[in-house]
Amino acid sequence: MKVEDTPEAWDVVETRHRFKGHVIEVVTDTVRMPRDEVADRDYVVHPGSVAVLALDERNRVLMIRQYRHPTRQLMWELPAGIRDVAGEPLVTTAARELAEEAGYRADTWYTLVDLRSSPGMSDERIRVFLARGLTKIPDEENGFVQQHEEIDMPVEWVPLADAVEKALMGMIHNSPAVAGILAAYAASVEGFALLRPADAPEA
């Protein structure tokens, strides 16, 4: 059997809309199961997001720390954001997040890894990009005004090997950060030669 996720859609008998917020929606689908049984499945409808594993010439990962209210934690993460511009290429969204949250631009972009954050309860897709050839954006060129959780977010450069250790030791928990760090470390073995282009299609 080929080990690869494939499209599949079981029959939905009924959909009930439970909640709609600024970003997410919660729905209940009544799904026809094998042997002609039906069962309710609650899930979050999410616009999707992107994240950026920015790696400098010294093999250090750019990380930011942000307050996440649902977890009641200050979490170390990669620059990331919601896909909130219809039709915008994902790499453009990622470049904007890198600029806004960390104040950097990159010359080279690759698709690092694609994730489903929690497929049992959400349809969210996350694409993590690898960004290389980094330069700091002069303050006078970066007009983004940080607000709410983004105010005074620290930026830290962490050696990739140290970031891997922190992920495996349970010191970093953000899922795209953990996946991106481990994927970058694995891809570095082949000199990043096996990575997909930045505009690779999503499955």
CSV table of C-alpha atoms in Angstrom, one decimal:
chain,number,residue,atom,x,y,z
A,1,MET,CA,0.0,0.0,0.0
A,2,LYS,CA,1.3,3.5,-0.9
A,3,VAL,CA,1.8,5.6,2.2
A,4,GLU,CA,0.4,9.0,1.0
A,5,ASP,CA,-2.6,11.0,2.2
A,6,THR,CA,-5.3,11.0,-0.5
A,7,PRO,CA,-8.5,13.0,-1.1
A,8,GLU,CA,-11.7,11.3,0.2
A,9,ALA,CA,-15.1,12.7,1.0
A,10,TRP,CA,-17.8,10.6,2.8
A,11,ASP,CA,-21.4,11.5,2.4
A,12,VAL,CA,-22.6,14.4,4.7
A,13,VAL,CA,-26.3,13.9,5.5
A,14,GLU,CA,-26.7,17.2,7.4
A,15,THR,CA,-24.5,20.2,8.4
A,16,ARG,CA,-25.3,22.4,11.5
A,17,HIS,CA,-23.5,25.7,12.0
A,18,ARG,CA,-22.8,26.1,15.7
A,19,PHE,CA,-20.7,29.2,16.0
A,20,LYS,CA,-19.0,31.8,13.7
A,21,GLY,CA,-16.3,34.1,15.0
A,22,HIS,CA,-13.9,36.6,13.5
A,23,VAL,CA,-11.5,33.8,12.2
A,24,ILE,CA,-13.1,30.4,12.8
A,25,GLU,CA,-16.4,28.7,12.5
A,26,VAL,CA,-17.6,25.5,14.3
A,27,VAL,CA,-19.9,23.1,12.5
A,28,THR,CA,-21.4,19.7,13.1
A,29,ASP,CA,-21.6,17.3,10.1
A,30,THR,CA,-23.7,14.1,10.3
A,31,VAL,CA,-21.5,11.7,8.2
A,32,ARG,CA,-22.5,8.4,6.7
A,33,MET,CA,-20.1,5.8,7.9
A,34,PRO,CA,-19.3,2.3,6.7
A,35,ARG,CA,-22.2,-0.2,7.1
A,36,ASP,CA,-24.6,2.6,6.5
A,37,GLU,CA,-24.3,4.0,10.0
A,38,VAL,CA,-24.2,7.8,10.7
A,39,ALA,CA,-22.3,9.8,13.3
A,40,ASP,CA,-21.9,13.4,14.2
A,41,ARG,CA,-18.5,15.1,13.8
A,42,ASP,CA,-17.8,18.5,15.3
A,43,TYR,CA,-14.9,20.5,13.8
A,44,VAL,CA,-13.5,23.9,13.3
A,45,VAL,CA,-13.5,25.5,9.9
A,46,HIS,CA,-10.2,27.5,9.6
A,47,PRO,CA,-8.9,29.7,6.7
A,48,GLY,CA,-5.4,28.1,7.0
A,49,SER,CA,-2.1,29.6,7.9
A,50,VAL,CA,1.6,29.8,7.0
A,51,ALA,CA,4.8,29.8,9.0
A,52,VAL,CA,8.4,30.7,8.2
A,53,LEU,CA,11.5,28.8,9.3
A,54,ALA,CA,14.1,31.5,8.6
A,55,LEU,CA,17.6,30.1,8.7
A,56,ASP,CA,20.6,32.4,8.5
A,57,GLU,CA,24.1,31.7,7.2
A,58,ARG,CA,25.2,30.5,10.7
A,59,ASN,CA,22.4,27.8,10.7
A,60,ARG,CA,20.4,29.7,13.3
A,61,VAL,CA,16.6,29.7,13.4
A,62,LEU,CA,14.7,33.0,13.9
A,63,MET,CA,12.2,32.5,16.7
A,64,ILE,CA,9.7,34.8,18.3
A,65,ARG,CA,7.9,34.6,21.6
A,66,GLN,CA,4.2,35.3,21.8
A,67,TYR,CA,1.5,35.1,24.4
A,68,ARG,CA,-1.1,32.4,23.5
A,69,HIS,CA,-4.2,32.9,25.6
A,70,PRO,CA,-5.8,29.4,25.1
A,71,THR,CA,-2.6,27.8,26.5
A,72,ARG,CA,-1.9,30.5,29.1
A,73,GLN,CA,1.7,30.4,27.9
A,74,LEU,CA,4.4,32.6,26.4
A,75,MET,CA,5.4,30.3,23.5
A,76,TRP,CA,8.4,30.2,21.3
A,77,GLU,CA,7.3,30.1,17.7
A,78,LEU,CA,8.2,30.8,14.0
A,79,PRO,CA,6.8,33.9,12.4
A,80,ALA,CA,3.4,32.9,11.2
A,81,GLY,CA,0.0,34.2,10.2
A,82,ILE,CA,-3.5,33.4,8.9
A,83,ARG,CA,-4.2,33.2,5.2
A,84,ASP,CA,-6.4,36.3,5.2
A,85,VAL,CA,-5.9,37.6,1.7
A,86,ALA,CA,-8.0,35.8,-0.9
A,87,GLY,CA,-6.1,34.4,-3.8
A,88,GLU,CA,-2.7,35.6,-2.5
A,89,PRO,CA,0.2,33.2,-3.1
A,90,LEU,CA,1.1,31.5,0.2
A,91,VAL,CA,4.8,32.5,-0.1
A,92,THR,CA,3.7,36.2,-0.4
A,93,THR,CA,1.7,35.7,2.8
A,94,ALA,CA,4.7,34.2,4.5
A,95,ALA,CA,7.0,36.9,3.3
A,96,ARG,CA,4.7,39.5,4.8
A,97,GLU,CA,4.5,37.7,8.1
A,98,LEU,CA,8.3,37.5,8.3
A,99,ALA,CA,8.6,41.2,7.6
A,100,GLU,CA,5.8,42.2,10.0
A,101,GLU,CA,6.6,40.0,13.0
A,102,ALA,CA,10.4,39.8,12.8
A,103,GLY,CA,11.5,42.7,10.5
A,104,TYR,CA,13.4,40.5,7.9
A,105,ARG,CA,13.1,39.7,4.2
A,106,ALA,CA,14.5,36.6,2.4
A,107,ASP,CA,16.0,36.1,-1.0
A,108,THR,CA,15.2,32.3,-1.3
A,109,TRP,CA,12.1,30.4,-0.4
A,110,TYR,CA,11.2,26.7,-0.4
A,111,THR,CA,8.3,24.7,0.8
A,112,LEU,CA,9.6,22.9,4.0
A,113,VAL,CA,6.6,20.9,5.2
A,114,ASP,CA,2.8,20.9,5.0
A,115,LEU,CA,0.7,20.2,8.2
A,116,ARG,CA,-2.8,19.5,9.3
A,117,SER,CA,-2.7,21.0,12.7
A,118,SER,CA,-5.4,18.8,14.3
A,119,PRO,CA,-7.2,16.8,11.6
A,120,GLY,CA,-9.6,15.2,14.1
A,121,MET,CA,-11.1,18.6,15.0
A,122,SER,CA,-10.1,21.2,12.4
A,123,ASP,CA,-9.6,21.5,8.7
A,124,GLU,CA,-6.7,24.0,9.2
A,125,ARG,CA,-3.8,23.7,6.7
A,126,ILE,CA,-0.4,25.1,7.6
A,127,ARG,CA,2.4,25.4,5.1
A,128,VAL,CA,5.9,26.0,6.7
A,129,PHE,CA,8.4,27.7,4.4
A,130,LEU,CA,12.2,27.6,4.6
A,131,ALA,CA,13.5,31.2,4.0
A,132,ARG,CA,17.2,31.8,3.3
A,133,GLY,CA,19.3,34.8,2.3
A,134,LEU,CA,18.0,37.0,5.1
A,135,THR,CA,18.4,40.7,5.5
A,136,LYS,CA,17.1,43.1,8.2
A,137,ILE,CA,14.5,45.5,6.9
A,138,PRO,CA,15.4,49.1,7.9
A,139,ASP,CA,13.0,50.5,10.5
A,140,GLU,CA,12.0,53.4,8.2
A,141,GLU,CA,11.0,50.9,5.5
A,142,ASN,CA,8.9,48.7,7.7
A,143,GLY,CA,5.7,50.5,8.5
A,144,PHE,CA,3.9,47.7,10.3
A,145,VAL,CA,2.5,48.6,13.6
A,146,GLN,CA,2.4,45.7,16.1
A,147,GLN,CA,-0.6,45.4,18.4
A,148,HIS,CA,-2.1,43.2,21.1
A,149,GLU,CA,0.0,40.0,21.6
A,150,GLU,CA,2.6,41.2,19.0
A,151,ILE,CA,3.7,44.2,21.0
A,152,ASP,CA,7.3,43.9,22.2
A,153,MET,CA,7.7,40.3,20.9
A,154,PRO,CA,11.3,39.3,21.4
A,155,VAL,CA,13.3,37.9,18.4
A,156,GLU,CA,15.9,35.2,19.2
A,157,TRP,CA,18.3,33.4,16.9
A,158,VAL,CA,18.6,29.8,18.0
A,159,PRO,CA,21.2,27.4,16.5
A,160,LEU,CA,19.2,24.7,14.5
A,161,ALA,CA,20.8,21.8,16.5
A,162,ASP,CA,19.8,23.6,19.8
A,163,ALA,CA,16.3,24.1,18.5
A,164,VAL,CA,16.0,20.4,17.7
A,165,GLU,CA,17.1,19.6,21.2
A,166,LYS,CA,14.6,22.0,22.8
A,167,ALA,CA,11.8,20.5,20.7
A,168,LEU,CA,12.7,16.9,21.7
A,169,MET,CA,13.1,17.9,25.4
A,170,GLY,CA,9.6,19.4,25.5
A,171,MET,CA,10.7,23.0,25.8
A,172,ILE,CA,9.0,24.2,22.5
A,173,HIS,CA,5.4,23.1,21.9
A,174,ASN,CA,4.1,25.2,19.0
A,175,SER,CA,3.3,22.6,16.3
A,176,PRO,CA,4.5,24.4,13.2
A,177,ALA,CA,7.7,25.4,15.1
A,178,VAL,CA,8.4,21.8,16.2
A,179,ALA,CA,7.6,20.4,12.7
A,180,GLY,CA,9.5,23.1,10.9
A,181,ILE,CA,12.6,22.7,13.1
A,182,LEU,CA,12.7,18.9,12.8
A,183,ALA,CA,12.0,19.1,9.0
A,184,ALA,CA,14.8,21.7,8.5
A,185,TYR,CA,17.2,19.5,10.4
A,186,ALA,CA,16.3,16.5,8.4
A,187,ALA,CA,16.4,18.4,5.1
A,188,SER,CA,19.9,19.8,6.0
A,189,VAL,CA,21.3,16.3,5.7
A,190,GLU,CA,20.8,16.5,1.9
A,191,GLY,CA,21.8,20.2,1.8
A,192,PHE,CA,18.1,21.1,1.4
A,193,ALA,CA,18.3,19.7,-2.1
A,194,LEU,CA,15.1,17.6,-1.8
A,195,LEU,CA,12.8,20.5,-0.8
A,196,ARG,CA,9.8,21.4,-3.0
A,197,PRO,CA,9.6,24.9,-4.6
A,198,ALA,CA,7.8,27.6,-2.8
A,199,ASP,CA,4.8,27.4,-5.1
A,200,ALA,CA,4.4,23.6,-4.8
A,201,PRO,CA,0.7,22.6,-4.9
A,202,GLU,CA,-1.0,21.6,-1.7
A,203,ALA,CA,-2.6,18.2,-1.5
